[in-house]
Each structure stands twice: as C-alpha cells, then as structure tokens.
Coordinates of C-alpha atoms and ligand atoms in Angstrom, one line a residue:
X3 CA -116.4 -132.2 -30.0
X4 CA -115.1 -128.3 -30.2
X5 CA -117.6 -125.6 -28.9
X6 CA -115.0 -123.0 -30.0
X7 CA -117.2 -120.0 -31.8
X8 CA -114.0 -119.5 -33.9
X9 CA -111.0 -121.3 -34.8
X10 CA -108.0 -119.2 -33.4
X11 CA -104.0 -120.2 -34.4
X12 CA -102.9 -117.9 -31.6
X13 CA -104.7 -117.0 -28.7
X14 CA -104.0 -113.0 -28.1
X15 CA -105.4 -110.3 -25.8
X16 CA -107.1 -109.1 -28.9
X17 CA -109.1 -112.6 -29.2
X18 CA -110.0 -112.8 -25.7
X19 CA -112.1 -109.7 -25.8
X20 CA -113.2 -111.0 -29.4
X21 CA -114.8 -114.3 -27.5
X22 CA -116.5 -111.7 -24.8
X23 CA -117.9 -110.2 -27.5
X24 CA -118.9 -113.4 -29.5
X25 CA -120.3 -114.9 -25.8
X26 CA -117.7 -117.6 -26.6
X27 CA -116.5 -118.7 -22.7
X28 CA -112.4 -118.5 -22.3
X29 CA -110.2 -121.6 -20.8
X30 CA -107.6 -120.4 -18.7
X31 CA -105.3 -123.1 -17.0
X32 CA -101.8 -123.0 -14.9
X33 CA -98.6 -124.4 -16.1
X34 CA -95.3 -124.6 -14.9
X35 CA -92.7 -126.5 -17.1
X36 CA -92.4 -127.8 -20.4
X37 CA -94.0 -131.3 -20.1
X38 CA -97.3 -130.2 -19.2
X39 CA -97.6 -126.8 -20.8
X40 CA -97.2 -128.5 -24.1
X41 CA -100.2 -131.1 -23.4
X42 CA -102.8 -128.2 -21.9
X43 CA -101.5 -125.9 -25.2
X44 CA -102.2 -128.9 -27.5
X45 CA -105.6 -129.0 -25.7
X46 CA -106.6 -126.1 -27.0
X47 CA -106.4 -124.2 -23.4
X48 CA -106.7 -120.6 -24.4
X49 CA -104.8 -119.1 -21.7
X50 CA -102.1 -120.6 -19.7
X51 CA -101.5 -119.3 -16.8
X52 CA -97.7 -119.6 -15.0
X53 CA -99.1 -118.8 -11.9
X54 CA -96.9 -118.2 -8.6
X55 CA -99.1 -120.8 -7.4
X56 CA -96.3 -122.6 -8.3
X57 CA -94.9 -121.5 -5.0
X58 CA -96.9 -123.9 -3.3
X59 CA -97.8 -126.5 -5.7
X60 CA -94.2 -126.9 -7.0
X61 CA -91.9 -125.2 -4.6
X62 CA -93.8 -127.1 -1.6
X63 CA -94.7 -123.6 0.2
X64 CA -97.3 -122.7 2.1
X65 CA -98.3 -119.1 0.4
X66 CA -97.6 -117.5 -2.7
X67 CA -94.7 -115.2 -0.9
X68 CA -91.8 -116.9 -1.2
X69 CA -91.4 -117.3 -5.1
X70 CA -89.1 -114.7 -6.7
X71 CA -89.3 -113.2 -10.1
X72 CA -86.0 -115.4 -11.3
X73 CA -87.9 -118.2 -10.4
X74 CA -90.4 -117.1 -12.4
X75 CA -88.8 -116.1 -15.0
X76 CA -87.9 -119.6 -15.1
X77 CA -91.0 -121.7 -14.9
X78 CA -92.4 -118.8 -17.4
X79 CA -89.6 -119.6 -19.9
X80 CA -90.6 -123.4 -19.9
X81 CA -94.0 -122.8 -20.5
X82 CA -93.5 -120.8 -23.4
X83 CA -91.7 -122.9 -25.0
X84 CA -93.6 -125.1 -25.1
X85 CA -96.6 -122.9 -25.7
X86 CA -97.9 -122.6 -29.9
X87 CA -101.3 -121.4 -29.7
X88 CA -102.1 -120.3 -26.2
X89 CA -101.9 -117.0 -25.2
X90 CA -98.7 -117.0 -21.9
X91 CA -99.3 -114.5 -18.6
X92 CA -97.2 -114.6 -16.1
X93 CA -97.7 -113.6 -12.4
X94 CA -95.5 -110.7 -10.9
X95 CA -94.8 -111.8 -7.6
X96 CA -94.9 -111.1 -4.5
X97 CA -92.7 -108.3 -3.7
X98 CA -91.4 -107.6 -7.2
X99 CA -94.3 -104.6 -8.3
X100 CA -95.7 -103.5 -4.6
X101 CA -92.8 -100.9 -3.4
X102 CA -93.0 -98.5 -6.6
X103 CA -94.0 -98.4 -9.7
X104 CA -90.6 -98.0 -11.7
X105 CA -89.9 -101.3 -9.9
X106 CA -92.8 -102.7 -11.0
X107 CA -92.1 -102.0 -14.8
X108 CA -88.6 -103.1 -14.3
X109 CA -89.6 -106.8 -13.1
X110 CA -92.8 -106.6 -16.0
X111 CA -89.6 -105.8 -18.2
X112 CA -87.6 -108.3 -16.9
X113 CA -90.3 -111.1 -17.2
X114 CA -91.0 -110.2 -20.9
X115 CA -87.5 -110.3 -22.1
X116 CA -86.6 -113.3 -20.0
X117 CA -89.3 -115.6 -20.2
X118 CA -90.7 -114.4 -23.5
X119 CA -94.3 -114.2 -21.7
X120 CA -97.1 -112.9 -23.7
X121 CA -98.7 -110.3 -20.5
X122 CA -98.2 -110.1 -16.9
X123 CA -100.7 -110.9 -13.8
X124 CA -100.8 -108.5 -10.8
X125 CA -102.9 -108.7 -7.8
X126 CA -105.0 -105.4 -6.1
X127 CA -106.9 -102.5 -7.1
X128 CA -106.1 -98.7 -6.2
X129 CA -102.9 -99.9 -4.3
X130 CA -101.3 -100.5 -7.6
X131 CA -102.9 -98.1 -10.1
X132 CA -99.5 -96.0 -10.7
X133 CA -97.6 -99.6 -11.4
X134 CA -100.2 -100.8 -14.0
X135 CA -100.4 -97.7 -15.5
X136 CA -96.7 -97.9 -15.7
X137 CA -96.1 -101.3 -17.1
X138 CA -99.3 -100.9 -19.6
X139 CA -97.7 -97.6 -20.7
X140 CA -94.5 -99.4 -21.4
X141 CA -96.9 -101.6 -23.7
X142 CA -97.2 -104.9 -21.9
X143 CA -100.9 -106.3 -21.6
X144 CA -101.8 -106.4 -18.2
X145 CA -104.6 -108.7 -16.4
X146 CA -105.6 -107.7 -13.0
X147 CA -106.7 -109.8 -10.2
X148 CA -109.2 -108.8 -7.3
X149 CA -111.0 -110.8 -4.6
X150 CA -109.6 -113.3 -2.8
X151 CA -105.6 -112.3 -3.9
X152 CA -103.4 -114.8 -2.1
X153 CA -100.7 -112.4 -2.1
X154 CA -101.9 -110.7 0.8
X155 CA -103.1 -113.8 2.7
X156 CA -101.6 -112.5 5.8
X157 CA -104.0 -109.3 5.5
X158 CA -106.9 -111.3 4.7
X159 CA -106.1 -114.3 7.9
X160 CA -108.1 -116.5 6.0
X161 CA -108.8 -117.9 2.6
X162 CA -112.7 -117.9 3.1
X163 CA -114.5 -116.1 0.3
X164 CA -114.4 -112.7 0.2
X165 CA -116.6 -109.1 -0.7
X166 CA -119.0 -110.6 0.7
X167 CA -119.8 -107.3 3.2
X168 CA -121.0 -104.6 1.0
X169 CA -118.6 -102.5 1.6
X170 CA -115.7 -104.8 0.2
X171 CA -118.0 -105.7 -2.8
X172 CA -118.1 -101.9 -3.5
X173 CA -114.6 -101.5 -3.4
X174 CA -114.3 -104.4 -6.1
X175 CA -116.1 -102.9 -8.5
X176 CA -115.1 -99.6 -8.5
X177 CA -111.1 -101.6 -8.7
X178 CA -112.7 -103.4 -11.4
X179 CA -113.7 -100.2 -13.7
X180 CA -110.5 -98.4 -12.7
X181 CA -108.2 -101.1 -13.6
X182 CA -110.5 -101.2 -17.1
X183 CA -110.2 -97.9 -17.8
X184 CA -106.1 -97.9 -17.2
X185 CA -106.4 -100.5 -20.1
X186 CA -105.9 -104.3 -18.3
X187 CA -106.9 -106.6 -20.9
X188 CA -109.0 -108.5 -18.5
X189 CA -109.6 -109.8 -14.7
X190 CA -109.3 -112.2 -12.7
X191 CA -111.6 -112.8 -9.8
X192 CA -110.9 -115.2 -7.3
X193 CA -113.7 -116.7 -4.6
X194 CA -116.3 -114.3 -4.7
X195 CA -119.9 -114.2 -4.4
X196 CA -121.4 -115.9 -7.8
X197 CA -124.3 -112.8 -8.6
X198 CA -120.8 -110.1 -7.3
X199 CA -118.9 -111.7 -10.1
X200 CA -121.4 -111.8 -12.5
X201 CA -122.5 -108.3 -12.0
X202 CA -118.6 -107.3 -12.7
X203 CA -118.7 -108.8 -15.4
X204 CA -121.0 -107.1 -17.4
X205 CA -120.1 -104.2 -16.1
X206 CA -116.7 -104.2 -17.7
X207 CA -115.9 -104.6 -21.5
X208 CA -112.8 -106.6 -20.6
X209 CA -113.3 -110.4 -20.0
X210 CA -113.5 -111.6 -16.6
X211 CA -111.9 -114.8 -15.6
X212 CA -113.6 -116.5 -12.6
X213 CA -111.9 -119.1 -10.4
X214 CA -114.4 -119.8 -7.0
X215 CA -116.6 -116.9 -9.0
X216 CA -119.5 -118.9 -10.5
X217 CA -120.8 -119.3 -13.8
X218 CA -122.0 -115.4 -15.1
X219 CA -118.3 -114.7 -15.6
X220 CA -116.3 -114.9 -19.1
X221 CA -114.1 -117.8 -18.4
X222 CA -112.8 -120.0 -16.1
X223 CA -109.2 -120.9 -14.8
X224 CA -108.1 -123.4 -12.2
X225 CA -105.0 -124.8 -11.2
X226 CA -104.3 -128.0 -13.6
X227 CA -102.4 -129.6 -10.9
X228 CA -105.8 -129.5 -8.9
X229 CA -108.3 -130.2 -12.0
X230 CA -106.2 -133.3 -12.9
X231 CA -106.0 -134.6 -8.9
X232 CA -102.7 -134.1 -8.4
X233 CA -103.1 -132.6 -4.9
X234 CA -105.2 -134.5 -3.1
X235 CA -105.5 -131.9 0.1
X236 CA -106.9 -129.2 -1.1
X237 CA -110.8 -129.5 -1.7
X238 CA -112.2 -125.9 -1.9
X239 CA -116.0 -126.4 -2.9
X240 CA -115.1 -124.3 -6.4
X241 CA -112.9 -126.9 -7.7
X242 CA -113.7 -129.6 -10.4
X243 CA -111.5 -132.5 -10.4
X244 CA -111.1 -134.5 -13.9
X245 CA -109.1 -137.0 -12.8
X246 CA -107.5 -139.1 -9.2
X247 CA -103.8 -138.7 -10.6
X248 CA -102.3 -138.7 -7.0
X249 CA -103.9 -142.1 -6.5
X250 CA -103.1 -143.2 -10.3
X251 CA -99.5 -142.0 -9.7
X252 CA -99.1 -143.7 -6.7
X253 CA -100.0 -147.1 -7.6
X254 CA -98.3 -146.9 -11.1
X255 CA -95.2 -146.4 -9.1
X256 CA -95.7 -148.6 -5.7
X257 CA -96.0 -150.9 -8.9
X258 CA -92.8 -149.8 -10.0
X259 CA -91.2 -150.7 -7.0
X260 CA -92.6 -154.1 -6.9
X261 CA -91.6 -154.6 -10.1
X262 CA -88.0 -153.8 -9.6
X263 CA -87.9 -155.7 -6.1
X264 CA -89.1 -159.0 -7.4
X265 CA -86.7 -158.7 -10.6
X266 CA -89.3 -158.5 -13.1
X267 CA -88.6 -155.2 -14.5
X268 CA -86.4 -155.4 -16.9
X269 CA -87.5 -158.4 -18.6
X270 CA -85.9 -159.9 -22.0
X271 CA -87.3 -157.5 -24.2
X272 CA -86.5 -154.7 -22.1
X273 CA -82.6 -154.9 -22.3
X274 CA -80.2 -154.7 -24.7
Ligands
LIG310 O1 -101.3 -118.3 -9.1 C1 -102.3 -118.8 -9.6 O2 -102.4 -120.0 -9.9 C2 -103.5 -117.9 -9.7 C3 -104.8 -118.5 -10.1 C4 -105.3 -119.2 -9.0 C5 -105.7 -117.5 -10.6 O3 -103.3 -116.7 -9.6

C-alpha cells in the first residue's frame, strides 16, 4: 500500500519541498553501486543518498576520512545509473570543500559532471558558508548537514549524540537558518535531541532529513546497508533493522560451500 500524497516520475529538489509543504514525510536511503541502487530506486526511495559512509561500509574504514572525491565520483556514477525516479546527492568529502571555497566548487563541479549527481551533501555550518554560497551560486542544489557530522569525528572524540548543551543547540539553529537562507535545498541532522530536531524543523522552510533525530522532522534516511542487516556491529539505538541479511548471507553461502564440497552443486540440470 503507497502513502505517497502524490505520485512523482522524478523526485527533484523542487518536490521535496512540495512534500514539506503537503506534510507528505521524505525517504532518503544510501546507495553505493548499481545492483542495489536500482532495487531502493524501484522502491520508490525518494532520495538516494551516495554517502561517504561508503568509506566504512564499503571501503572497510573506520571514519568517513579516507574516501576521496574520485572514489566518489565513482560509487556516485553507479548509483545514477541505475537511478530513474529518485532524486541522486552525493557527499563532498572529506578534504575536497574545507580548505577554500574555489576548491570547494571545483570538486561540487567535478562530482556533477563526473558522476552525473543530481546535488551535493556538505557537512558544517558557518565554517563553510563562503563554499555553499559558492557551489549554490554556481547552480548546484546543495543539502547541508549539522549535528553529529562524522567528518570531524576526531573534533567531536565521540559519536554520542550531540547539541545537547544549550550552547551547541544554539549554534545549530542559527547554522540551520543561515544555511536556509544561502539557499540549501534541505538538511540533514544527524543524532540529535528529538524536540532540537523538531524545533529546526519548523523553523526552516526547507525539509529536514533526520537520521538519530526523532520523528518531528520531514523525513528519514539511514544507511540501507544497516536497515537491511547487513552490518551486524553497529547497533546505535536510532536504527531500524528490516531484515538479518548478515545471518541470511551467511548461511546461504556456508550452504554454498557444502554444496560444492560434497559434489552436489552442479547437478544434471545445472550443466551443459
Ligand atoms: O554518509 C552517510 O551515509 C550520511 C548519512 C548517515 C546521513 O551522511
């Protein structure tokens, strides 16, 4: 059964801000290749998300640092490919946008032409105005990204939840206005305070995208490799797991490898 207010055949930044409007919530999920970009688009995901996540869920690191923009240019450049309704952003990482903000239009350039990516992610709030206001006056939709931002992990120590001392929560929201008013198309805020979240939210006309953020926000996004239980080691208390795929995938192939062992795989029908 659809919930969808509206029936969309391609998800832009224009029809995000259309579902704020119209109180419709927004699915936002992460995607790295072809294979599973093409089953989250044809499930009617609304935004997919090539997150540099990918750094650790793909790449095997431990942070989000390591990835470089030709990497993700690369993952990016699967996923839209395989991508026909949802709307594509793409992370800027680490390193690639912080030093100055020509550099940062040059790598929002680079990720558009390359990848063919729909809009760009950054991470931070007055730190980074003069690089979004470069790369949005360039034309490319930007989506900003305040709480806990994993590209500054080694800032933060920790990846407990965070704004939650007043005077970080006040920070947020003024980051949250200002990056509104340079024109992002919308936010994401990561593990924050539920009634923080939801007070940003309506205090911006943009939609806000919550992941660890509660339930008063516009949307939600979560890392599919985590939603489908994929990585079994990470158990934040925010995340919702659909499926056991680590322990499906497991046995499927331990049964492989029986299989092949004890000659039954291929049988008669399965050769030529
Ligand atoms: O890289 C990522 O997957 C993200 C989401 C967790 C929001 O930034």
């Amino acid at each position: 059964m659809s919930v969808a207010k509206k029936e969309y055949k391609r998800v832009t930044v224009k029809s995000l801000v259309e579902m704020k409007q119209n109180g419709e919530k927004i699915s936002m999920l992460t995607s790295y290749d072809y294979s599973m970009a093409k089953i989250v688009d044809a499930a009617n995901v609304d935004v997919i998300l090539v997150g540099d996540s990918a750094s650790n869920v793909i790449a095997g690191h431990e942070t989000t640092l390591p990835i470089t923009l030709d990497q993700m240019i690369y993952h990016a450049s699967s996923v839209v490919r395989a991508a026909k309704r949802a709307l594509v952003v793409v992370d800027i990482p680490f390193g690639s946008y912080q030093s100055d903000s020509k550099e940062a239009l040059r790598s929002a350039i680079r990720i558009m032409k390359e990848s063919g990516g729909h809009a760009v992610k950054v991470e931070g709030g007055e730190e980074i105005k003069e690089s979004v206001k470069r790369i949005i006056g360039a034309g490319i939709p930007v989506m900003g990204h305040l709480g806990l931002t994993p590209q500054s992990i080694y800032k933060f120590g920790t990846y407990t939840v965070r704004a939650k001392e007043e005077a970080e929560a006040k920070q947020l929201k003024q980051d949250a206005k200002m990056l509104e008013k340079l024109g992002c198309f919308g936010l994401v805020l990561e593990k924050i305070p539920a009634r923080l979240a939801k007070e940003v939210a309506e205090s911006v006309s943009i939609p806000v995208i919550g992941i660890g953020a509660g339930n008063g926000v516009d949307g939600q996004v979560l890392v599919v490799h985590d939603l489908l239980g994929m990585t079994h080691e990470f158990n934040p208390r925010f995340l919702r797991r659909y499926m056991n795929l680590y322990e499906e995938m497991s046995d499927a192939i331990s049964q492989y490898v029986n299989d092949v062992k004890s000659k039954d795989f291929p049988n008669e029908e399965e050769q030529y």
